[in-house]
Short mmCIF file of C-alpha atoms and ligand atoms in Angstrom, two decimals:
data_model
loop_
_atom_site.label_atom_id
_atom_site.label_comp_id
_atom_site.label_asym_id
_atom_site.label_seq_id
_atom_site.Cartn_x
_atom_site.Cartn_y
_atom_site.Cartn_z
CA MET R 10 -16.02 -37.60 -17.27
CA VAL R 11 -14.09 -35.82 -14.48
CA ILE R 12 -14.58 -31.96 -14.96
CA LEU R 13 -13.39 -28.94 -12.94
CA LEU R 14 -16.17 -26.86 -11.52
CA LYS R 15 -14.90 -23.69 -13.18
CA ASN R 16 -15.91 -25.34 -16.44
CA ILE R 17 -19.47 -26.41 -15.33
CA LYS R 18 -21.35 -24.12 -17.57
CA LYS R 19 -20.19 -26.30 -20.45
CA TYR R 20 -21.69 -29.41 -18.89
CA LEU R 21 -25.16 -28.33 -17.72
CA ASN R 22 -27.77 -31.12 -17.93
CA LYS R 23 -25.08 -33.70 -18.42
CA VAL R 24 -23.70 -36.49 -16.06
CA VAL R 25 -20.20 -35.63 -14.80
CA THR R 26 -17.96 -36.54 -12.05
CA LEU R 27 -16.20 -34.05 -9.59
CA ARG R 28 -13.54 -34.62 -7.16
CA GLY R 29 -13.02 -32.50 -4.10
CA TRP R 30 -14.23 -31.75 -0.58
CA ILE R 31 -17.48 -31.28 1.46
CA PHE R 32 -17.40 -28.17 3.32
CA ASN R 33 -20.89 -27.96 4.56
CA ILE R 34 -23.64 -30.66 5.17
CA ARG R 35 -27.18 -30.77 6.13
CA SER R 36 -29.78 -33.40 6.02
CA SER R 37 -33.44 -33.51 6.27
CA GLY R 38 -33.65 -37.29 6.77
CA SER R 39 -34.02 -38.70 3.39
CA ILE R 40 -32.03 -36.02 1.43
CA TYR R 41 -28.55 -34.72 2.14
CA PHE R 42 -27.53 -31.24 0.79
CA CYS R 43 -23.74 -31.09 0.58
CA GLN R 44 -21.74 -27.94 -0.19
CA PHE R 45 -18.89 -29.26 -2.36
CA ARG R 46 -15.72 -27.53 -3.65
CA ASP R 47 -12.90 -28.57 -5.78
CA GLY R 48 -10.42 -25.59 -5.76
CA THR R 49 -11.92 -24.03 -8.74
CA GLY R 50 -15.48 -23.54 -7.69
CA GLU R 51 -18.51 -24.75 -5.58
CA ILE R 52 -21.69 -26.63 -6.11
CA GLN R 53 -24.55 -27.90 -3.91
CA ALA R 54 -24.57 -31.85 -4.17
CA ILE R 55 -27.77 -33.46 -3.43
CA VAL R 56 -28.08 -37.09 -2.40
CA SER R 57 -31.62 -38.28 -2.15
CA LYS R 58 -32.38 -41.71 -0.79
CA LYS R 59 -34.80 -42.61 -3.48
CA ASP R 60 -32.34 -41.82 -6.28
CA VAL R 61 -29.32 -43.83 -5.12
CA ASP R 62 -28.41 -47.41 -4.39
CA GLU R 63 -28.25 -48.68 -0.77
CA GLU R 64 -24.34 -48.62 -0.71
CA THR R 65 -24.18 -44.99 -1.86
CA TRP R 66 -26.84 -44.01 0.74
CA GLN R 67 -25.08 -45.70 3.60
CA LEU R 68 -21.78 -44.01 2.43
CA THR R 69 -23.49 -40.56 2.37
CA LYS R 70 -24.56 -40.99 5.93
CA LYS R 71 -20.90 -41.25 7.01
CA LEU R 72 -19.92 -38.01 5.28
CA THR R 73 -18.52 -35.30 7.48
CA LEU R 74 -17.15 -31.94 7.03
CA GLU R 75 -14.05 -31.91 4.79
CA SER R 76 -14.45 -35.48 3.74
CA SER R 77 -12.77 -36.04 0.43
CA CYS R 78 -14.79 -37.73 -2.29
CA GLU R 79 -15.70 -38.14 -5.94
CA ILE R 80 -19.36 -37.54 -6.82
CA THR R 81 -21.09 -38.40 -10.14
CA GLY R 82 -24.45 -37.10 -11.30
CA LYS R 83 -26.29 -34.60 -13.44
CA VAL R 84 -25.43 -31.06 -12.99
CA TYR R 85 -27.90 -28.19 -13.57
CA GLN R 86 -28.48 -24.57 -12.81
CA GLU R 87 -30.40 -23.77 -9.64
CA LYS R 88 -30.77 -20.00 -8.72
CA ARG R 89 -31.75 -20.93 -5.16
CA SER R 90 -28.72 -22.84 -4.32
CA PRO R 91 -25.69 -21.04 -2.81
CA SER R 92 -23.40 -21.41 -5.86
CA GLY R 93 -26.17 -21.30 -8.46
CA TYR R 94 -25.55 -24.84 -9.51
CA GLU R 95 -26.61 -28.26 -8.24
CA MET R 96 -25.68 -32.07 -8.80
CA LEU R 97 -28.01 -34.75 -8.33
CA VAL R 98 -25.69 -37.41 -7.14
CA LYS R 99 -25.96 -40.94 -8.46
CA LYS R 100 -22.77 -42.18 -7.30
CA LEU R 101 -20.35 -41.42 -4.54
CA LYS R 102 -16.81 -42.59 -3.93
CA VAL R 103 -15.03 -41.57 -0.76
CA PHE R 104 -11.36 -40.95 -0.57
CA GLN R 105 -11.37 -40.36 3.13
CA ILE R 106 -13.98 -39.64 5.86
CA ALA R 107 -12.51 -36.68 7.67
CA LEU R 108 -12.30 -36.79 11.59
CA LYS R 109 -14.22 -34.22 13.45
CA TYR R 110 -13.08 -31.00 11.75
CA PRO R 111 -11.64 -28.45 14.26
CA ILE R 112 -12.88 -25.34 12.34
CA GLY R 113 -16.49 -25.01 12.70
CA LYS R 114 -19.16 -22.33 11.96
CA LYS R 115 -18.79 -20.44 15.18
CA SER R 116 -16.33 -17.75 15.24
CA HIS R 117 -12.91 -18.73 16.42
CA GLY R 118 -10.16 -16.65 18.00
CA VAL R 119 -7.25 -15.42 15.94
CA ASP R 120 -4.67 -17.65 17.86
CA PHE R 121 -6.69 -20.75 17.30
CA LEU R 122 -7.08 -19.96 13.50
CA MET R 123 -3.34 -19.13 13.26
CA ASP R 124 -2.56 -22.56 15.01
CA HIS R 125 -4.74 -24.15 12.40
CA ARG R 126 -3.54 -22.07 9.53
CA HIS R 127 -2.90 -25.36 7.52
CA LEU R 128 -6.63 -25.98 7.80
CA TRP R 129 -7.93 -22.29 7.87
CA ILE R 130 -6.44 -21.66 4.18
CA ARG R 131 -9.29 -23.86 3.11
CA SER R 132 -12.03 -21.41 3.98
CA ARG R 133 -13.79 -19.34 1.32
CA ARG R 134 -12.41 -16.09 2.66
CA GLN R 135 -8.79 -17.32 2.56
CA GLN R 136 -9.22 -18.89 -0.95
CA ALA R 137 -10.46 -15.34 -2.02
CA ILE R 138 -7.38 -13.67 -0.64
CA LEU R 139 -5.07 -16.25 -2.06
CA LYS R 140 -6.55 -15.99 -5.50
CA ILE R 141 -6.08 -12.02 -5.24
CA ARG R 142 -2.47 -12.63 -4.18
CA ASP R 143 -2.00 -14.67 -7.34
CA GLU R 144 -3.72 -12.11 -9.48
CA VAL R 145 -1.36 -9.31 -8.04
CA ILE R 146 1.77 -11.50 -8.82
CA PHE R 147 0.62 -12.28 -12.27
CA SER R 148 -0.30 -8.74 -13.14
CA ILE R 149 3.00 -7.43 -11.83
CA ARG R 150 4.77 -9.87 -14.11
CA GLU R 151 2.59 -8.94 -16.92
CA PHE R 152 3.13 -5.26 -16.41
CA MET R 153 6.96 -5.67 -16.09
CA ARG R 154 7.24 -7.60 -19.35
CA LYS R 155 5.08 -5.06 -21.07
CA ASN R 156 7.46 -2.44 -19.99
CA ASP R 157 10.77 -4.12 -21.03
CA PHE R 158 11.89 -5.34 -17.69
CA VAL R 159 13.75 -8.67 -17.51
CA LEU R 160 12.90 -10.88 -14.65
CA THR R 161 16.19 -12.01 -13.00
CA ASP R 162 17.02 -13.48 -9.64
CA THR R 163 19.20 -12.07 -6.77
CA PRO R 164 20.66 -14.22 -3.96
CA ILE R 165 19.08 -14.91 -0.65
CA LEU R 166 22.22 -15.66 1.22
CA THR R 167 24.46 -12.50 1.24
CA PRO R 168 27.53 -11.37 3.05
CA THR R 169 26.19 -7.73 3.49
CA PRO R 170 23.05 -5.99 4.59
CA CYS R 171 20.92 -3.91 1.95
CA GLU R 172 18.63 -2.06 4.27
CA GLN R 173 19.50 -0.69 7.74
CA VAL R 174 17.12 -2.98 9.55
CA GLU R 175 17.45 -6.04 11.69
CA LEU R 176 19.24 -8.90 9.72
CA PHE R 177 18.83 -12.64 10.08
CA LYS R 178 22.45 -14.24 10.59
CA THR R 179 23.34 -17.58 9.67
CA ASP R 180 26.51 -19.62 9.46
CA TYR R 181 27.94 -19.93 5.94
CA PHE R 182 30.68 -22.72 6.46
CA GLY R 183 32.29 -20.82 9.21
CA GLU R 184 31.67 -17.27 7.72
CA LYS R 185 28.78 -15.07 8.72
CA ALA R 186 26.06 -14.66 6.12
CA TYR R 187 22.68 -12.77 6.18
CA LEU R 188 19.36 -13.52 4.78
CA SER R 189 18.47 -11.08 2.05
CA GLN R 190 16.40 -7.81 2.90
CA SER R 191 16.00 -6.84 -0.79
CA GLY R 192 17.82 -7.81 -3.94
CA GLN R 193 18.27 -4.25 -4.92
CA LEU R 194 22.17 -4.06 -4.77
CA TYR R 195 22.43 -7.17 -7.03
CA LEU R 196 19.83 -5.67 -9.31
CA GLU R 197 21.93 -2.55 -9.75
CA ALA R 198 24.65 -4.66 -11.16
CA LEU R 199 22.16 -6.42 -13.49
CA ILE R 200 21.07 -3.11 -15.20
CA TYR R 201 24.45 -2.86 -16.83
CA SER R 202 23.68 -6.12 -18.45
CA LEU R 203 20.00 -6.03 -19.11
CA GLY R 204 18.79 -2.37 -18.82
CA ARG R 205 15.63 -2.68 -16.76
CA VAL R 206 15.27 -5.69 -14.48
CA TYR R 207 13.26 -6.97 -11.52
CA ASP R 208 13.42 -9.74 -8.90
CA PHE R 209 10.41 -11.13 -7.11
CA GLY R 210 10.85 -13.39 -4.08
CA PRO R 211 10.92 -13.71 -0.34
CA VAL R 212 13.07 -11.43 1.82
CA PHE R 213 13.65 -11.42 5.57
CA ARG R 214 13.70 -8.95 8.24
CA ALA R 215 14.33 -9.59 12.05
CA GLU R 216 12.32 -6.62 13.08
CA LYS R 217 10.97 -6.85 16.40
CA SER R 218 7.73 -5.04 15.21
CA LYS R 219 4.27 -6.54 16.11
CA THR R 220 2.12 -4.60 13.89
CA ARG R 221 -0.67 -5.24 11.44
CA ARG R 222 1.81 -4.31 8.72
CA HIS R 223 4.89 -6.37 9.52
CA LEU R 224 5.95 -9.89 8.53
CA ILE R 225 9.31 -11.39 9.23
CA GLU R 226 9.36 -13.24 5.83
CA PHE R 227 7.64 -11.34 2.93
CA TRP R 228 7.70 -11.10 -0.81
CA MET R 229 9.23 -8.16 -2.37
CA MET R 230 9.34 -7.13 -6.06
CA ASP R 231 12.40 -5.00 -6.55
CA ALA R 232 12.80 -3.09 -9.85
CA GLU R 233 15.80 -1.32 -11.14
CA MET R 234 16.19 0.79 -14.22
CA ALA R 235 19.14 2.51 -15.99
CA PHE R 236 18.84 6.13 -17.15
CA VAL R 237 15.68 6.66 -15.04
CA ASP R 238 15.55 9.58 -12.70
CA HIS R 239 13.65 10.08 -9.49
CA GLN R 240 10.50 11.67 -11.25
CA GLU R 241 10.34 8.86 -13.96
CA ASN R 242 10.84 6.32 -11.08
CA MET R 243 7.69 7.68 -9.39
CA ARG R 244 5.75 7.67 -12.82
CA ILE R 245 6.68 3.94 -13.29
CA GLN R 246 5.49 3.11 -9.77
CA GLU R 247 2.23 4.92 -10.26
CA GLU R 248 1.42 3.08 -13.63
CA LEU R 249 2.33 -0.25 -12.04
CA VAL R 250 0.10 0.25 -9.01
CA SER R 251 -2.87 1.46 -11.33
CA TYR R 252 -2.40 -1.50 -13.45
CA LEU R 253 -2.56 -4.03 -10.63
CA VAL R 254 -5.71 -2.44 -9.24
CA GLU R 255 -7.31 -2.38 -12.60
CA LYS R 256 -6.50 -6.11 -13.09
CA VAL R 257 -7.75 -7.20 -9.68
CA ILE R 258 -11.06 -5.24 -9.95
CA LYS R 259 -11.62 -6.81 -13.45
CA ASN R 260 -10.52 -10.33 -12.90
CA ARG R 261 -11.31 -11.01 -9.26
CA LYS R 262 -14.88 -9.59 -8.96
CA LYS R 263 -16.07 -12.69 -7.10
CA GLU R 264 -13.32 -12.69 -4.61
CA LEU R 265 -13.57 -9.01 -3.90
CA GLU R 266 -17.27 -9.62 -3.23
CA ILE R 267 -16.70 -12.45 -0.83
CA LEU R 268 -14.27 -10.12 1.06
CA LYS R 269 -16.99 -7.44 0.90
CA ARG R 270 -14.38 -5.07 -0.43
CA ASN R 271 -15.66 -1.55 -1.11
CA LEU R 272 -14.65 -0.90 -4.63
CA GLU R 273 -15.18 2.80 -4.82
CA PRO R 274 -11.85 3.78 -3.20
CA LEU R 275 -10.14 1.44 -5.55
CA LYS R 276 -11.61 2.91 -8.63
CA ASN R 277 -9.96 6.28 -7.70
CA VAL R 278 -6.51 4.68 -8.10
CA LYS R 279 -5.50 6.25 -11.42
CA PRO R 280 -2.52 8.46 -12.34
CA PRO R 281 -1.69 11.12 -11.28
CA PHE R 282 -1.11 10.14 -7.57
CA VAL R 283 -0.80 12.77 -4.97
CA LYS R 284 2.81 13.97 -4.29
CA ILE R 285 4.01 15.59 -1.27
CA THR R 286 7.50 16.23 0.29
CA TYR R 287 8.62 14.87 3.57
CA ASP R 288 8.53 18.37 4.93
CA GLN R 289 4.95 18.89 3.82
CA ALA R 290 4.10 15.59 5.47
CA ILE R 291 5.69 16.70 8.74
CA ASP R 292 3.55 19.93 8.72
CA LEU R 293 0.36 17.96 7.85
CA LEU R 294 0.96 15.74 10.75
CA LYS R 295 1.64 18.60 13.11
CA LYS R 296 -1.48 20.33 12.04
CA LYS R 297 -3.29 17.10 12.84
CA GLY R 298 -1.91 17.19 16.40
CA VAL R 299 0.81 14.59 16.07
CA LYS R 300 3.84 15.19 18.22
CA ILE R 301 6.66 14.80 15.58
CA LYS R 302 9.71 17.02 14.60
CA TRP R 303 11.78 17.36 11.50
CA GLY R 304 14.15 14.39 11.24
CA ASP R 305 11.84 11.84 12.77
CA ASP R 306 10.81 8.93 10.58
CA PHE R 307 7.20 7.90 10.29
CA GLY R 308 5.77 4.93 12.03
CA GLY R 309 2.62 3.01 11.48
CA ASP R 310 0.49 5.63 13.28
CA GLU R 311 1.69 8.55 11.23
CA GLU R 312 1.59 6.48 8.01
CA THR R 313 -2.03 5.80 8.83
CA ILE R 314 -2.91 9.55 9.22
CA LEU R 315 -1.06 10.42 6.18
CA SER R 316 -2.66 7.77 4.15
CA LYS R 317 -6.15 8.66 5.35
CA SER R 318 -5.64 12.19 4.30
CA PHE R 319 -5.91 11.58 0.57
CA GLU R 320 -8.33 9.83 -1.71
CA LYS R 321 -5.53 8.42 -3.83
CA PRO R 322 -2.17 6.77 -3.15
CA VAL R 323 0.35 9.41 -2.09
CA PHE R 324 4.07 9.66 -2.76
CA ILE R 325 6.09 11.14 0.08
CA GLU R 326 9.46 12.32 -1.45
CA LYS R 327 12.55 13.81 -0.33
CA TYR R 328 13.22 12.55 3.18
CA PRO R 329 16.32 13.76 5.24
CA ALA R 330 19.39 11.83 4.21
CA GLY R 331 19.94 10.77 7.77
CA ILE R 332 16.96 8.62 8.07
CA LYS R 333 17.26 6.83 4.85
CA ALA R 334 19.46 4.26 3.21
CA PHE R 335 23.22 4.82 2.26
CA TYR R 336 22.60 4.33 -1.41
CA MET R 337 20.10 7.10 -1.99
CA LYS R 338 21.15 10.03 -4.20
CA PRO R 339 21.46 13.39 -2.34
CA ASP R 340 18.97 16.00 -3.78
CA PRO R 341 21.25 18.39 -5.95
CA GLU R 342 18.99 21.40 -4.95
CA ASN R 343 19.56 20.59 -1.08
CA GLN R 344 21.99 17.95 -0.02
CA LYS R 345 20.10 17.60 3.40
CA TYR R 346 17.55 15.52 1.41
CA VAL R 347 17.57 12.41 -0.69
CA LEU R 348 15.73 11.78 -4.04
CA ASN R 349 13.57 8.97 -2.70
CA ASP R 350 9.79 8.21 -2.40
CA ASP R 351 7.65 6.07 -0.22
CA LEU R 352 4.27 5.33 -1.79
CA LEU R 353 1.60 5.10 0.69
CA ALA R 354 -1.72 3.25 -0.17
CA PRO R 355 -4.94 5.09 0.75
CA GLU R 356 -7.59 4.13 3.45
CA GLY R 357 -4.98 4.02 6.22
CA TYR R 358 -3.00 1.16 4.72
CA GLY R 359 0.41 3.00 4.41
CA GLU R 360 3.67 2.17 2.83
CA ILE R 361 3.42 -0.20 0.12
CA ILE R 362 6.62 0.97 -2.02
CA GLY R 363 9.82 2.27 -1.03
CA GLY R 364 12.20 3.66 -3.86
CA SER R 365 14.85 6.17 -4.78
CA GLU R 366 17.33 7.33 -7.40
CA ARG R 367 20.67 5.81 -6.49
CA ILE R 368 24.13 7.52 -6.00
CA ASP R 369 25.95 6.96 -9.29
CA ASP R 370 29.20 8.87 -8.48
CA LEU R 371 32.10 6.90 -6.95
CA ASN R 372 33.32 9.50 -4.51
CA THR R 373 29.84 10.29 -3.10
CA LEU R 374 29.11 6.63 -2.46
CA GLU R 375 32.57 5.92 -0.86
CA GLU R 376 31.76 8.98 1.52
CA LYS R 377 28.37 7.50 2.34
CA ILE R 378 29.78 4.14 3.00
CA LYS R 379 32.16 5.69 5.36
CA GLU R 380 29.47 7.83 7.03
CA PHE R 381 27.16 4.86 7.55
CA LYS R 382 30.18 2.83 9.04
CA LEU R 383 29.66 0.02 6.57
CA PRO R 384 32.63 -2.47 5.80
CA LYS R 385 34.14 -0.85 2.70
CA GLU R 386 35.79 -4.17 1.65
CA GLU R 387 32.60 -6.03 1.32
CA TYR R 388 31.18 -3.25 -0.89
CA GLN R 389 34.01 -3.15 -3.45
CA TRP R 390 31.90 -4.89 -6.00
CA TYR R 391 29.09 -2.52 -5.60
CA LEU R 392 31.63 0.54 -5.93
CA ASP R 393 32.83 -1.09 -9.17
CA LEU R 394 29.44 -0.45 -10.59
CA ARG R 395 30.43 3.28 -10.26
CA ARG R 396 33.92 2.71 -11.74
CA TYR R 397 32.84 0.84 -15.00
CA GLY R 398 30.27 2.71 -17.11
CA SER R 399 28.20 4.24 -14.27
CA VAL R 400 24.68 5.71 -15.26
CA PRO R 401 22.01 7.57 -13.49
CA HIS R 402 19.62 4.89 -12.27
CA SER R 403 16.64 4.36 -9.96
CA GLY R 404 14.56 1.61 -8.52
CA PHE R 405 11.89 0.64 -6.08
CA GLY R 406 10.61 -2.27 -3.94
CA LEU R 407 6.93 -3.19 -3.82
CA GLY R 408 5.83 -5.16 -0.64
CA LEU R 409 3.50 -7.87 -1.98
CA GLU R 410 1.68 -8.59 1.20
CA ARG R 411 1.02 -5.01 2.04
CA THR R 412 -0.39 -4.49 -1.34
CA VAL R 413 -2.60 -7.53 -1.09
CA ALA R 414 -3.87 -6.39 2.34
CA TRP R 415 -4.80 -3.08 0.89
CA LEU R 416 -6.52 -4.44 -2.27
CA CYS R 417 -8.43 -7.03 -0.04
CA GLY R 418 -9.27 -4.42 2.47
CA LEU R 419 -7.89 -6.59 5.34
CA GLU R 420 -7.34 -5.58 8.96
CA HIS R 421 -4.06 -7.35 9.27
CA ILE R 422 -1.12 -8.54 6.96
CA ARG R 423 -1.16 -12.10 8.53
CA GLU R 424 -4.01 -13.25 6.04
CA THR R 425 -2.12 -12.41 2.80
CA ILE R 426 0.44 -15.13 2.83
CA PRO R 427 -0.32 -18.79 3.19
CA PHE R 428 2.02 -19.46 6.12
CA PRO R 429 2.80 -16.06 7.89
CA ARG R 430 6.03 -15.81 9.84
CA LEU R 431 5.44 -13.16 12.54
CA ILE R 432 7.48 -12.13 15.47
CA ASN R 433 5.78 -14.79 17.80
CA ARG R 434 5.06 -17.32 15.14
CA LEU R 435 7.15 -19.98 13.20
CA ARG R 436 4.40 -22.60 12.99
CA PRO R 437 2.71 -24.29 11.29
O1 4AD O 514 11.09 0.33 1.95
P1 4AD O 514 11.85 -0.94 1.93
O2 4AD O 514 12.78 -1.27 3.13
O3 4AD O 514 12.80 -0.78 0.64
C1 4AD O 514 13.86 -1.62 0.09
O4 4AD O 514 14.12 -2.75 0.65
C2 4AD O 514 14.47 -1.24 -1.10
N1 4AD O 514 15.89 -1.80 -1.09
C3 4AD O 514 13.64 -1.59 -2.30
C4 4AD O 514 14.33 -1.16 -3.59
O5 4AD O 514 14.50 0.07 -3.77
N2 4AD O 514 14.44 -2.05 -4.40
O6 4AD O 514 11.00 -2.08 1.57
C5 4AD O 514 10.16 -2.17 0.40
C6 4AD O 514 8.78 -2.49 0.65
C7 4AD O 514 8.09 -1.59 1.55
O7 4AD O 514 7.56 -0.43 1.07
C8 4AD O 514 6.87 -2.31 2.23
O8 4AD O 514 5.75 -2.53 1.26
C9 4AD O 514 7.59 -3.82 2.22
O9 4AD O 514 8.69 -3.74 1.35
N3 4AD O 514 7.94 -4.12 3.56
C10 4AD O 514 7.40 -5.09 4.30
N4 4AD O 514 6.23 -5.93 4.02
C11 4AD O 514 5.85 -6.63 5.17
N5 4AD O 514 6.55 -6.88 6.23
C12 4AD O 514 7.72 -6.07 6.51
N6 4AD O 514 8.30 -6.23 7.69
C13 4AD O 514 8.09 -5.16 5.53
N7 4AD O 514 9.17 -4.30 5.32
C14 4AD O 514 9.02 -3.71 4.14
MG1 MG O 515 10.47 1.78 3.34
#
């Protein structure tokens, strides 16, 4: 019977068949020790000359790293073997004997690994990261459904920008079109139909930033909610992030261990998070010797400092209107500011969420569109939302890869997505 390694406990001391790959191999002459994986788990497969027929033995001698095969034999628990289980192989069927595998035990440079990303993703560390990514996606969906959000989709090809950052342009049958930077504006239309909505998909930013936090193509979860103000918006973000952390700690213990993730800082991630205003953040940075003045935006370095100043995620709220997007609602207490928040993950990771209350008044929004020199005609449909049943509403966008990098404790965002698109990398 062909089984998956994740179910091995049910088959101890029985003869079963496994299909997968050899990721490590060592021989002591008459015995081969093969580390074998099938995508759901690992086992040490032992082929002993005295226990197999001549054909199987000859085939075993040909096995190389990453050869694909089917092995049949009795499986049992063995504390001393790396995975805790072993199979004494009786029969071996080979799908393919792999050529000399380019990725070895010695440490390779980042460029080499990135050039071989299609192979690198097989490594134990990359498997762990990708499983945590999967866990984050699923727990986001779970949280959203439990909290009455409807999953809906927004277009990738758009005629207008959402954020004021670099856009990817493309030709749309003779018209100019842009790849979406966020589905937010379309989600705002959908709240009038569904109340609370979210989308979750790839977005694109042609930012010429070469940092450990920037991807050109990344996944964003945008959420939008009718009748939710700035404070409630932050409360929902805080609950969502706490939920994700709890799920990852609970369901991905083994993967966090492979990544040697220190769990202590993650265990602090519980509501309430820290809240400071933009002005307080500026003061804090100045106190720490950073050369910055009111009205400047925070870059990666400032985010790192701010994020390391607290044990918990920190909201930075109420930025100056001039450095934030056109759709953000001015603070009624002081129109110089907007009712927005950036949520910074701790341990130096920086911004994982950007959110705000949106302008719900037609005149204010028309003014802003003028002030930001946006093409008014293109935004008529968006202005319609303020003409027909406008309501106070808020939303936010969570960057999946930045969240995964933080939860996994990674140095660089490039490992959080199977095939990263970076400023200098479109391949493989
Ligand atoms: O802060 P941003 O630009 O917000 C928006 O796009 C809003 N329209 C979202 C909304 O309100 N619905 O982006 C949201 C998040 C950031 O906090 C960050 O986590 C991530 O997207 N992000 C990136 N992740 C990887 N690479 C990049 N180049 C990113 N730019 C933003
Ligand atoms: Mg932002």
